[in-house]
């Protein structure tokens, strides 16, 4: 964050693949898994520098290393543990920069205050984080996606009350559910509907999928 300030379009290259793209670069048309050459052309056309950066490599072996990523991830998680000292924090099984924080309360105001503290603390380290609030991990995960700037979010999305959950499901397009979404980001009550709509494209949102009848699904 010190070397690449906020507000700059950036994409991360690993070998011949784009593995990460920030909000500003996405607005220019850069996306994950596009050709690095194509991404470089977009940045050049838009007069953006450096735009494309390669993940760090080990000087001795030349191989890609995530040591810097892991080091900053550890600092962030340590900070979150300090801020949410009374909460239960569980590391995400497949992500270095994502955790579940069990605030121990369903009080919306108290949970929003904790989320604000986490965001302010993270920003002091140079990072903007997106936070989703929910009574289930699955709902919190979807809310976190909705909180990202490219989806119109402002950093925190609450999906605690029934109305908030309904609004979140209505705006969640099945076509852009995360890869693990069809497995774990949906409550048990809508798994069958999600499976059917993912396969057949019969509903545009998760909320629509939830309302499909079993008769229609079986048909």
Coordinates of C-alpha atoms in Angstrom, one line a residue:
X1 CA 0.0 0.0 0.0
X2 CA 2.9 2.4 0.6
X3 CA 4.4 1.7 -2.9
X4 CA 1.1 1.7 -4.8
X5 CA -1.3 4.4 -3.3
X6 CA -5.1 4.2 -3.3
X7 CA -6.9 5.5 -6.3
X8 CA -4.5 3.9 -8.9
X9 CA -5.6 1.2 -11.3
X10 CA -3.6 -1.9 -10.6
X11 CA -3.6 -5.5 -11.8
X12 CA -1.4 -8.4 -10.5
X13 CA 0.3 -10.7 -13.0
X14 CA 1.6 -14.2 -12.2
X15 CA 3.4 -15.7 -15.2
X16 CA 1.0 -15.4 -18.1
X17 CA -2.1 -14.8 -16.1
X18 CA -3.9 -11.9 -14.4
X19 CA -4.7 -13.1 -10.9
X20 CA -6.0 -9.9 -9.2
X21 CA -7.5 -6.6 -10.4
X22 CA -8.5 -3.7 -8.2
X23 CA -11.7 -1.6 -8.7
X24 CA -10.1 1.1 -10.7
X25 CA -8.5 -1.3 -13.2
X26 CA -11.9 -3.1 -13.6
X27 CA -13.4 0.2 -14.6
X28 CA -10.9 0.4 -17.4
X29 CA -11.9 -3.0 -18.7
X30 CA -9.1 -5.1 -17.1
X31 CA -10.3 -8.4 -15.6
X32 CA -8.9 -11.6 -14.0
X33 CA -7.4 -14.2 -16.3
X34 CA -7.1 -12.0 -19.3
X35 CA -3.8 -11.9 -21.2
X36 CA -1.2 -9.7 -19.5
X37 CA -0.4 -8.3 -22.9
X38 CA -4.0 -7.2 -23.3
X39 CA -4.0 -5.7 -19.8
X40 CA -0.7 -3.8 -20.5
X41 CA -2.2 -2.4 -23.7
X42 CA -5.3 -1.1 -21.8
X43 CA -3.1 0.6 -19.2
X44 CA -0.9 2.1 -21.9
X45 CA -3.9 3.4 -23.8
X46 CA -5.2 5.0 -20.6
X47 CA -1.7 6.4 -19.7
X48 CA -1.7 4.4 -16.4
X49 CA 1.7 3.5 -14.9
X50 CA 2.7 1.0 -13.6
X51 CA -0.7 -0.5 -13.9
X52 CA 0.5 -4.1 -14.2
X53 CA 2.8 -5.5 -11.6
X54 CA 4.2 -9.1 -11.2
X55 CA 3.9 -11.0 -8.0
X56 CA 7.2 -11.1 -6.0
X57 CA 9.7 -13.7 -6.9
X58 CA 12.4 -15.3 -4.8
X59 CA 15.8 -13.7 -5.8
X60 CA 17.6 -17.0 -5.3
X61 CA 15.3 -19.3 -7.2
X62 CA 13.3 -16.9 -9.4
X63 CA 10.1 -18.7 -8.3
X64 CA 6.9 -16.9 -7.3
X65 CA 6.8 -16.3 -3.5
X66 CA 3.9 -15.2 -1.3
X67 CA 6.1 -14.3 1.6
X68 CA 5.1 -10.6 1.4
X69 CA 1.4 -11.5 1.1
X70 CA 1.6 -13.8 4.0
X71 CA 3.4 -11.3 6.2
X72 CA 0.9 -8.5 5.6
X73 CA -2.0 -11.0 6.0
X74 CA -0.6 -12.0 9.4
X75 CA -0.5 -8.3 10.4
X76 CA -4.0 -7.7 9.3
X77 CA -5.4 -10.8 11.1
X78 CA -3.4 -9.9 14.2
X79 CA -5.0 -6.4 14.1
X80 CA -8.5 -7.8 13.7
X81 CA -7.9 -10.1 16.7
X82 CA -6.8 -7.1 18.7
X83 CA -9.8 -5.0 17.7
X84 CA -12.3 -7.8 18.1
X85 CA -10.7 -9.2 21.3
X86 CA -14.0 -10.4 22.7
X87 CA -15.1 -12.1 19.5
X88 CA -14.3 -15.5 18.1
X89 CA -12.2 -15.3 15.0
X90 CA -11.9 -18.2 12.5
X91 CA -9.5 -18.2 9.6
X92 CA -11.0 -18.8 6.2
X93 CA -9.9 -22.3 5.0
X94 CA -8.7 -21.1 1.5
X95 CA -8.0 -17.4 1.9
X96 CA -5.1 -15.6 3.6
X97 CA -6.9 -12.2 3.9
X98 CA -10.4 -13.3 4.9
X99 CA -11.7 -14.4 8.3
X100 CA -15.0 -15.0 10.0
X101 CA -15.6 -12.9 13.1
X102 CA -18.3 -14.1 15.5
X103 CA -19.3 -11.0 17.3
X104 CA -21.4 -12.9 19.8
X105 CA -24.5 -10.7 19.3
X106 CA -27.3 -10.2 16.9
X107 CA -27.4 -6.5 17.8
X108 CA -27.2 -4.7 14.5
X109 CA -25.8 -1.4 15.9
X110 CA -23.1 -3.2 18.0
X111 CA -22.1 -5.3 15.0
X112 CA -21.9 -2.2 12.7
X113 CA -19.7 -0.5 15.2
X114 CA -17.3 -3.4 15.3
X115 CA -17.3 -3.5 11.5
X116 CA -16.4 0.2 11.5
X117 CA -13.5 -0.3 13.9
X118 CA -12.2 -3.1 11.8
X119 CA -12.3 -1.0 8.6
X120 CA -10.7 2.0 10.2
X121 CA -7.9 -0.1 11.7
X122 CA -7.3 -1.9 8.4
X123 CA -7.2 1.4 6.6
X124 CA -4.6 2.7 9.0
X125 CA -2.4 -0.1 7.8
X126 CA -3.0 0.9 4.2
X127 CA -5.8 -1.6 3.3
X128 CA -9.5 -1.1 2.4
X129 CA -11.5 -4.1 3.4
X130 CA -15.1 -5.2 2.6
X131 CA -17.2 -6.6 5.4
X132 CA -20.5 -8.5 5.3
X133 CA -22.7 -8.9 8.3
X134 CA -25.0 -11.9 8.7
X135 CA -26.3 -14.5 11.1
X136 CA -24.9 -17.2 8.9
X137 CA -21.5 -17.5 7.3
X138 CA -23.1 -18.0 3.9
X139 CA -25.1 -14.8 4.2
X140 CA -22.1 -12.8 5.5
X141 CA -20.0 -14.1 2.6
X142 CA -22.5 -12.8 0.0
X143 CA -22.9 -9.5 1.9
X144 CA -19.1 -9.1 1.8
X145 CA -19.1 -9.4 -2.0
X146 CA -21.9 -6.9 -2.2
X147 CA -19.9 -4.5 0.0
X148 CA -17.1 -4.2 -2.7
X149 CA -16.9 -0.9 -4.6
X150 CA -17.4 -2.4 -8.0
X151 CA -20.8 -3.7 -6.8
X152 CA -21.9 -0.4 -5.5
X153 CA -21.0 -1.2 -1.9
X154 CA -19.4 1.2 0.6
X155 CA -17.3 -1.3 2.5
X156 CA -19.9 -2.7 4.9
X157 CA -23.2 -4.5 4.0
X158 CA -25.5 -5.7 6.7
X159 CA -27.8 -8.7 6.1
X160 CA -28.9 -9.4 9.6
X161 CA -32.6 -8.5 9.6
X162 CA -35.1 -10.4 7.4
X163 CA -35.6 -7.4 5.1
X164 CA -31.8 -7.0 4.7
X165 CA -31.4 -10.7 3.8
X166 CA -34.2 -10.4 1.3
X167 CA -32.6 -7.3 -0.3
X168 CA -29.2 -9.1 -0.5
X169 CA -30.7 -12.2 -2.1
X170 CA -32.5 -10.1 -4.7
X171 CA -29.4 -8.4 -5.8
X172 CA -27.2 -11.5 -5.9
X173 CA -27.0 -12.7 -9.5
X174 CA -26.5 -16.5 -9.7
X175 CA -24.2 -16.1 -12.7
X176 CA -21.6 -14.2 -10.6
X177 CA -21.8 -16.3 -7.4
X178 CA -18.3 -17.2 -6.2
X179 CA -16.9 -20.5 -7.2
X180 CA -17.7 -21.9 -3.7
X181 CA -21.1 -20.3 -3.8
X182 CA -23.0 -23.3 -5.3
X183 CA -21.5 -25.4 -2.5
X184 CA -21.4 -23.3 0.7
X185 CA -22.8 -19.8 0.1
X186 CA -26.4 -20.8 0.2
X187 CA -28.6 -21.9 3.0
X188 CA -29.9 -25.5 3.0
X189 CA -33.4 -24.3 2.0
X190 CA -32.3 -23.0 -1.4
X191 CA -29.6 -25.5 -2.5
X192 CA -31.9 -27.4 -4.8
X193 CA -33.1 -24.2 -6.4
X194 CA -29.7 -22.9 -6.9
X195 CA -28.5 -26.1 -8.5
X196 CA -31.3 -26.0 -10.9
X197 CA -31.0 -22.4 -11.9
X198 CA -27.2 -22.6 -12.3
X199 CA -27.7 -25.5 -14.6
X200 CA -30.7 -24.2 -16.6
X201 CA -30.5 -20.4 -16.1
X202 CA -34.1 -20.2 -15.1
X203 CA -33.7 -17.5 -12.5
X204 CA -31.6 -14.3 -12.5
X205 CA -31.1 -13.9 -8.7
X206 CA -30.7 -16.0 -5.6
X207 CA -34.0 -14.6 -4.3
X208 CA -35.8 -15.8 -7.5
X209 CA -34.2 -19.2 -7.1
X210 CA -35.4 -19.4 -3.5
X211 CA -39.0 -18.9 -4.6
X212 CA -39.0 -21.7 -7.2
X213 CA -41.4 -24.5 -6.4
X214 CA -40.2 -28.1 -6.1
X215 CA -42.7 -29.0 -8.8
X216 CA -41.1 -26.6 -11.3
X217 CA -37.6 -27.8 -10.3
X218 CA -38.6 -31.5 -10.8
X219 CA -40.1 -30.6 -14.2

